[in-house]
Tab-separated table of C-alpha atoms and ligand atoms in Angstrom:
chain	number	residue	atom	x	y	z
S	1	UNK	CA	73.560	-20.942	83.465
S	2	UNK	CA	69.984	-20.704	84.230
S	3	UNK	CA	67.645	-21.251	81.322
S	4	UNK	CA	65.329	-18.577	80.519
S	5	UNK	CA	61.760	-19.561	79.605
S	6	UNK	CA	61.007	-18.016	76.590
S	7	UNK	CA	58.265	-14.903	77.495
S	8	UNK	CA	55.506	-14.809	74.242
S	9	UNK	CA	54.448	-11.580	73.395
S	10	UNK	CA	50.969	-10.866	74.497
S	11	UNK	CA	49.978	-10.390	70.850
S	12	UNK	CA	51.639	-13.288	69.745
S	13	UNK	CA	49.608	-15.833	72.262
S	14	UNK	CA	46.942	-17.881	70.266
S	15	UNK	CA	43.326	-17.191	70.014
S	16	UNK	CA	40.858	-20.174	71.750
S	17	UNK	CA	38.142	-21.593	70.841
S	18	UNK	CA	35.949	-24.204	72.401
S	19	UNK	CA	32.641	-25.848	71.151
S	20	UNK	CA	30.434	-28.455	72.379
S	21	UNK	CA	32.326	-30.816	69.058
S	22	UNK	CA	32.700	-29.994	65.888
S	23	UNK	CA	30.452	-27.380	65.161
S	24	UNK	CA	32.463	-24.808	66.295
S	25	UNK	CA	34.637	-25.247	63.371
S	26	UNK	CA	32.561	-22.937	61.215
S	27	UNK	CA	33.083	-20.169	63.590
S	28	UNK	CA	36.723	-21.598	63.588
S	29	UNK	CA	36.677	-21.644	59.605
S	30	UNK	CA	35.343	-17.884	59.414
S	31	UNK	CA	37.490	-16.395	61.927
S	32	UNK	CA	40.874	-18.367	59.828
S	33	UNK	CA	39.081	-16.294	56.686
S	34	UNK	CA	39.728	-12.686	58.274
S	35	UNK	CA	42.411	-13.015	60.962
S	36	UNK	CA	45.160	-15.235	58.417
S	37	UNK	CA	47.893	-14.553	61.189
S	38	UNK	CA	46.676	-15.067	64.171
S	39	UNK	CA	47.608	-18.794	65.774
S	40	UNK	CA	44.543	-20.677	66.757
S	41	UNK	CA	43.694	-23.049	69.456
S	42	UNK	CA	40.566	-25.301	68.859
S	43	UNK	CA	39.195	-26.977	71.627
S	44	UNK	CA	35.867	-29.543	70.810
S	45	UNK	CA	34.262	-30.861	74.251
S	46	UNK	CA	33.308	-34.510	72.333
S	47	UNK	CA	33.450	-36.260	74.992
S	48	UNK	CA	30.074	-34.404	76.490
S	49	UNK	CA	28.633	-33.411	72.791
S	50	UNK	CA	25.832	-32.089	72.470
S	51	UNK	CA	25.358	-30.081	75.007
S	52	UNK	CA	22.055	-28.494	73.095
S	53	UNK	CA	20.189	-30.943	75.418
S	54	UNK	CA	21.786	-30.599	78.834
S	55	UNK	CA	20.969	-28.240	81.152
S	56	UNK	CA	22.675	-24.734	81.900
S	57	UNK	CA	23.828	-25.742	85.136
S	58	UNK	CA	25.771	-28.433	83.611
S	59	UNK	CA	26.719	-26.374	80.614
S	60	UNK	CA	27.948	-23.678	82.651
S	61	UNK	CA	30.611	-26.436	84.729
S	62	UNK	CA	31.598	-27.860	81.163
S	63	UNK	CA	32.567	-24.171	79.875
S	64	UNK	CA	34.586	-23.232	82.772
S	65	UNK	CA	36.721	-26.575	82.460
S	66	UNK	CA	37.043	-25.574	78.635
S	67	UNK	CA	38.292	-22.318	78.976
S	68	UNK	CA	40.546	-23.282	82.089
S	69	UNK	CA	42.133	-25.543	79.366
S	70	UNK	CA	42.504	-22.657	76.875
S	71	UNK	CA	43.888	-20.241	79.285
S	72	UNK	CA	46.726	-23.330	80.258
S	73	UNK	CA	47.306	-23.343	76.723
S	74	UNK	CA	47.949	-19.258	77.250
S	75	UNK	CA	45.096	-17.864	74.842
S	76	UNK	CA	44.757	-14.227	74.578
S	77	UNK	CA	41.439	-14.400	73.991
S	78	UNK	CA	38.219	-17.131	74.263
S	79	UNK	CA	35.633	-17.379	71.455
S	80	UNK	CA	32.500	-19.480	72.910
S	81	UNK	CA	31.500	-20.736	69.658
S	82	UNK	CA	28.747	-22.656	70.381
S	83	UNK	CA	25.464	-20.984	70.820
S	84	UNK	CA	24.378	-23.454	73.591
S	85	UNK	CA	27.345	-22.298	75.654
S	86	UNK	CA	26.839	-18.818	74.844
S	87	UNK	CA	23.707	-19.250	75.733
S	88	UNK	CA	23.950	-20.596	78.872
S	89	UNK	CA	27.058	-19.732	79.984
S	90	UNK	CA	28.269	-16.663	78.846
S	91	UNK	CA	27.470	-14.378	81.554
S	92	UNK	CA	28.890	-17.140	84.310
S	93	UNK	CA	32.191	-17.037	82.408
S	94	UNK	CA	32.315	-12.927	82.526
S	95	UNK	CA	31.945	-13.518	86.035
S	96	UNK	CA	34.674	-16.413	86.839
S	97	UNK	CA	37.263	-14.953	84.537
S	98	UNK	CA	36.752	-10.657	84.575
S	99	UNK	CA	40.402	-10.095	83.104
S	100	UNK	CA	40.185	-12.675	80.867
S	101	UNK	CA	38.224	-11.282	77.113
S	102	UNK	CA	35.652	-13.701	76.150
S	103	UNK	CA	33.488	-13.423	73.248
S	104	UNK	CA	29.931	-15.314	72.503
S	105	UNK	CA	28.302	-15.516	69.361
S	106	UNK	CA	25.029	-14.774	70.437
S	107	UNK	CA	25.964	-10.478	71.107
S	108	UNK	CA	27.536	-10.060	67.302
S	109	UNK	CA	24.201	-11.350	65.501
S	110	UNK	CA	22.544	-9.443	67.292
S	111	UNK	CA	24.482	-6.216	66.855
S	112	UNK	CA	24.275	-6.609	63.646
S	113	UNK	CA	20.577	-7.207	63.073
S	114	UNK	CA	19.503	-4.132	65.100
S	115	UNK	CA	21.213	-2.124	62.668
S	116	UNK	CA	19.411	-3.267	59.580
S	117	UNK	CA	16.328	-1.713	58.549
S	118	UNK	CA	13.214	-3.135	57.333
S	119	UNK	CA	13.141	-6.048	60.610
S	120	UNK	CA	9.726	-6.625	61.701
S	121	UNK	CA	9.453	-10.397	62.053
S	122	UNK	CA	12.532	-12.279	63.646
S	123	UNK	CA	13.184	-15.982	63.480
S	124	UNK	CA	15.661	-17.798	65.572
S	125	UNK	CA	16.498	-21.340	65.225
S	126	UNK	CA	19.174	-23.681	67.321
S	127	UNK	CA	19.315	-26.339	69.677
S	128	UNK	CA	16.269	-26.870	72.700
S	129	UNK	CA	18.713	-25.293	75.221
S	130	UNK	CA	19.585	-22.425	73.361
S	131	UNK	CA	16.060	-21.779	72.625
S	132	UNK	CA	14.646	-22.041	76.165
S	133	UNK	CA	16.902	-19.964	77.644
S	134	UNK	CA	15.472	-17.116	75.771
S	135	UNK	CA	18.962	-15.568	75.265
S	136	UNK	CA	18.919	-14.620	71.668
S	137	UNK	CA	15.218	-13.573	72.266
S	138	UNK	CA	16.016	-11.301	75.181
S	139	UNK	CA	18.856	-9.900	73.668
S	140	UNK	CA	17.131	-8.922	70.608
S	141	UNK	CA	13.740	-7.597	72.653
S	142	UNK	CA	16.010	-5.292	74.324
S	143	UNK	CA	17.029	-3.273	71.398
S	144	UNK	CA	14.310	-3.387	68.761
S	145	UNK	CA	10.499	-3.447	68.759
S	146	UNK	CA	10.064	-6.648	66.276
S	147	UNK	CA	8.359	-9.899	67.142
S	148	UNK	CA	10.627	-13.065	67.858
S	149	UNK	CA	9.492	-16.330	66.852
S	150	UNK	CA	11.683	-19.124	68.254
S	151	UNK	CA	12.203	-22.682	67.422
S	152	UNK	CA	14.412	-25.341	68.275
S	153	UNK	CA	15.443	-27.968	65.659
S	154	UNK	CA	17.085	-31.032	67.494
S	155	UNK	CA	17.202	-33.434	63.695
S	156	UNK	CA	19.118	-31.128	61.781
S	157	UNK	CA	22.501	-31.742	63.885
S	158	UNK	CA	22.641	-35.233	63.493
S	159	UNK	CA	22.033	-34.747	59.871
S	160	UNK	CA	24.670	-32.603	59.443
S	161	UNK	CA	26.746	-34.986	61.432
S	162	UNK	CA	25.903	-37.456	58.780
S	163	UNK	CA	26.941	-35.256	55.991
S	164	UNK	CA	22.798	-35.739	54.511
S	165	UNK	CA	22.480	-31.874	53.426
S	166	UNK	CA	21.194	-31.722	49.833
S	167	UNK	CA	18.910	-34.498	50.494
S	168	UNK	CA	14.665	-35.748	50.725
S	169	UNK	CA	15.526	-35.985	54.180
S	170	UNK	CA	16.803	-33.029	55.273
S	171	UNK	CA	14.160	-31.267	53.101
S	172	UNK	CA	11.283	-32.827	55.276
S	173	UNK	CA	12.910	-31.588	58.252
S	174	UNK	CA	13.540	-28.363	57.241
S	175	UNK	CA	9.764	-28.239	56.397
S	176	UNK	CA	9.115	-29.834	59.744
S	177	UNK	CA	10.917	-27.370	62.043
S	178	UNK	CA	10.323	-24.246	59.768
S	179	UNK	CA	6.859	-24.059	58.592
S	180	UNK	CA	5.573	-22.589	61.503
S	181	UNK	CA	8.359	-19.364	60.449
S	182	UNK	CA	7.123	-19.709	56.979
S	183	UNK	CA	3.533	-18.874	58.048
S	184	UNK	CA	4.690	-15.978	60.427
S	185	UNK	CA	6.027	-14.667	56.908
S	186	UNK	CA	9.159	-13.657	59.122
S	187	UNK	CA	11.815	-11.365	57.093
S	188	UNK	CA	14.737	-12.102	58.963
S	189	UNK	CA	16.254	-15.592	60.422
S	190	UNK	CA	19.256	-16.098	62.916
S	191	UNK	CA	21.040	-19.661	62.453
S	192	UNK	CA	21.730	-20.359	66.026
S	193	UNK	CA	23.516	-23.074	66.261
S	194	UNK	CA	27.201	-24.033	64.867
S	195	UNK	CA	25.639	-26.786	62.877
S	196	UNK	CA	23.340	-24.696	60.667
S	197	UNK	CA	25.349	-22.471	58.376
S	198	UNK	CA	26.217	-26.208	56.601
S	199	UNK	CA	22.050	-25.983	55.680
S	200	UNK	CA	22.385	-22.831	54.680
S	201	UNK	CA	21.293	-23.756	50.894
S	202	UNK	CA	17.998	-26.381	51.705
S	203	UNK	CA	17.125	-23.122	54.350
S	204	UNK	CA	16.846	-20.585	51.922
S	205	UNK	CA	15.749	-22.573	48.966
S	206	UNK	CA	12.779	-23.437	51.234
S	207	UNK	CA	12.127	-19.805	52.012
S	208	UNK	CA	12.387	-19.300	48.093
S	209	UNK	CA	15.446	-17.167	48.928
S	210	UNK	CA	13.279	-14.149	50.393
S	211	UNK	CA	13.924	-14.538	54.260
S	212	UNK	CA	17.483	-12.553	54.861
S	213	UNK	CA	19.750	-15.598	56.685
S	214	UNK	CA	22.057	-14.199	59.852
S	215	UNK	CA	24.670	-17.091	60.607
S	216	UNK	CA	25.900	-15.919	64.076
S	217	UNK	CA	30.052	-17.591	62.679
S	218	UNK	CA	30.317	-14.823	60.401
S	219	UNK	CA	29.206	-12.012	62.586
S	220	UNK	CA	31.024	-13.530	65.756
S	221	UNK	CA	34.327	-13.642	63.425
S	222	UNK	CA	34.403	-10.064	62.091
S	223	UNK	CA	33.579	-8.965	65.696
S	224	UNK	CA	36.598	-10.511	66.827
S	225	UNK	CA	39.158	-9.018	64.597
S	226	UNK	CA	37.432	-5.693	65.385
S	227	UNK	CA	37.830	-6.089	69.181
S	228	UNK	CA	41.722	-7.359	68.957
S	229	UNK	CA	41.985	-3.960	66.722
S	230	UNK	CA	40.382	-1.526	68.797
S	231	UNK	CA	42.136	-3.248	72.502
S	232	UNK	CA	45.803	-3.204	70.286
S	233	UNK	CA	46.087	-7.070	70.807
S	234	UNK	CA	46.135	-8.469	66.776
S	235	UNK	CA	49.356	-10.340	65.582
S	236	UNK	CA	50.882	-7.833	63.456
S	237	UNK	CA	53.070	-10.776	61.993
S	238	UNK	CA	52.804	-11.580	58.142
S	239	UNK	CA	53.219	-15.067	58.572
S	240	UNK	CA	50.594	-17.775	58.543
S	241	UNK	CA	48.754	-18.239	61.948
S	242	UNK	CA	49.398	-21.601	63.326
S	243	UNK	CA	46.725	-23.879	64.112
S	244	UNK	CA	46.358	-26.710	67.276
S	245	UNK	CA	43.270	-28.681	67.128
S	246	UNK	CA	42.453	-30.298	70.928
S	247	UNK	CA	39.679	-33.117	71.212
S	248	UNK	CA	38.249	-34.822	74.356
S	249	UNK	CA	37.037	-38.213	72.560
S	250	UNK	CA	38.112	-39.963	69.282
S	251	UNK	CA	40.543	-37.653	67.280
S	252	UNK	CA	39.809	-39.653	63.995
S	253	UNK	CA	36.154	-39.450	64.554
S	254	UNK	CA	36.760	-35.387	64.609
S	255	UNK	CA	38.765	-35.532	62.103
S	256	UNK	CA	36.585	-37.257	59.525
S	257	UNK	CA	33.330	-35.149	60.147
S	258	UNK	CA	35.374	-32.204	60.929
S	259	UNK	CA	36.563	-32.245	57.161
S	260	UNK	CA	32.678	-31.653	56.075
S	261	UNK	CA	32.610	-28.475	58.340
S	262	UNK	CA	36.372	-26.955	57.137
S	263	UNK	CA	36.149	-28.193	53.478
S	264	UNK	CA	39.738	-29.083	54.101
S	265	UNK	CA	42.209	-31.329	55.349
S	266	UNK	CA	42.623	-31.637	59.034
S	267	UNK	CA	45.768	-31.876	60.904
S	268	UNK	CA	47.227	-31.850	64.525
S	269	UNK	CA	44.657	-33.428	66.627
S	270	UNK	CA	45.262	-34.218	69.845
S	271	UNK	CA	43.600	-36.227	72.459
S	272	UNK	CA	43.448	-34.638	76.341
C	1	DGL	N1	27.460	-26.446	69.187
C	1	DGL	C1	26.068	-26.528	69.548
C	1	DGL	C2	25.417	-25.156	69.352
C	1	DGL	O1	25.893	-24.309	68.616
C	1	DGL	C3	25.346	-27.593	68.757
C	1	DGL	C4	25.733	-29.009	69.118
C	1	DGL	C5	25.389	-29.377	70.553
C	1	DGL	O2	24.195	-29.552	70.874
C	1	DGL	O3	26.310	-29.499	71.341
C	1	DGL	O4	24.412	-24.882	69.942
């Protein structure tokens, strides 16, 4: 008899995700918060982490392997949730995979924030790449009349890394990076990077909680589940979405720091 392989239902096939490392996992934990039943596939590149330093070109070669490792894995869909690669790469990815749905987090922040009213004075922060390549600034310039002030933050990465968040030293740096914004008096500010919604508290504190905070996970999540609505591709099952967690360097380092990011246990790691 010849075996059959069994087919997956399109709707069934996992969701991917790929990040530079860790990071991603916020974007990861907020997308688990509002689609419970879809399966997810987690891919961190930390092997070549961070990429907020390398170049595009480079970025751009690293993204393509990652989602040619997703789409093996038979993902329905790719989140890019890192800002570096959606920075970089995004628009290279459109154009090496056109049937394939891939989804940045840079176009959901944005979406939302030209909605709001009362936006006069913009502030974006992430990693050097992500701020050079004037992505976030051109995307915004394009739909509202506001002024953009920009500025990378390289420190607060490896502090999050470290797990020093309500601490002197992350308080100096916050006041390093961000006084410039403070003097601009800007009303809104975009967390750019994966790293940043985990200084979400010393941000605002130092802002004295007037500045409204946009952390590009949550919007990137909720666009998501709206797009696998509207295109009839959501898991309609009631059961509990499966999760695979794929690492190119140490899985125990992940798994240690990646604990900090998903305020939970994490299981199924697996070296490729
Ligand atoms: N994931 C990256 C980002 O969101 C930060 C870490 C890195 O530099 O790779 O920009």
């Amino acid at each position: 008899m010849i075996k059959q392989k069994k087919e997956v239902v399109f709707n069934e096939r996992p969701i991917g995700i790929f990040d530079s490392g860790i990071g991603g996992l916020t974007v990861f934990k907020e997308i688990r918060k509002v689609l419970p039943h879809e399966h997810l596939i987690y891919l961190g590149d930390t092997a070549r982490v961070p990429y907020g330093t390398k170049s595009p070109e480079v970025i751009k070669q690293y993204s393509e392997i990652n989602v040619r490792f997703l789409i093996e894995k038979g993902v329905k869909v790719v989140v890019v949730a890192c800002n570096t690669a959606s920075a970089a790469a995004i628009a290279y990815l459109h154009e090496c995979f056109p049937d394939l749905l891939i989804l940045g987090v840079i176009q959901p922040v944005v979406e939302n924030l030209i909605k709001l009213d009362q936006v006069k004075k913009v502030g974006i922060i992430g990693t050097a790449t992500t701020i050079h390549s004037n992505a976030y600034q051109r995307a915004i310039l394009e739909h509202m009349r506001v002024e953009v002030f920009a500025q990378h933050c390289p420190l607060f990465v490896p502090l999050v890394e470290e797990g020093i968040v309500d601490h002197p030293l992350t308080m100096q740096a916050v006041d390093y990076y961000l006084s410039g914004l403070k003097r601009a008096e800007i009303d809104t500010l975009i967390l750019g990077c994966t790293h940043y919604p985990l200084l979400l508290r010393p941000i605002d504190y130092y802002f004295g909680h007037r500045v409204r905070i946009m952390d590009s996970a949550y919007y990137t999540a909720r666009e998501l589940k709206k797009i696998l609505s509207e295109r009839h591709v959501a898991n309609e099952s009631h059961k509990s979405g499966e999760e695979r967690f794929f690492v190119t360097d140490s899985a125990e380092t992940f798994r240690r720091t990646g604990e900090l990011f998903l305020e939970r246990p994490l299981v199924a790691i697996e070296h490729v």
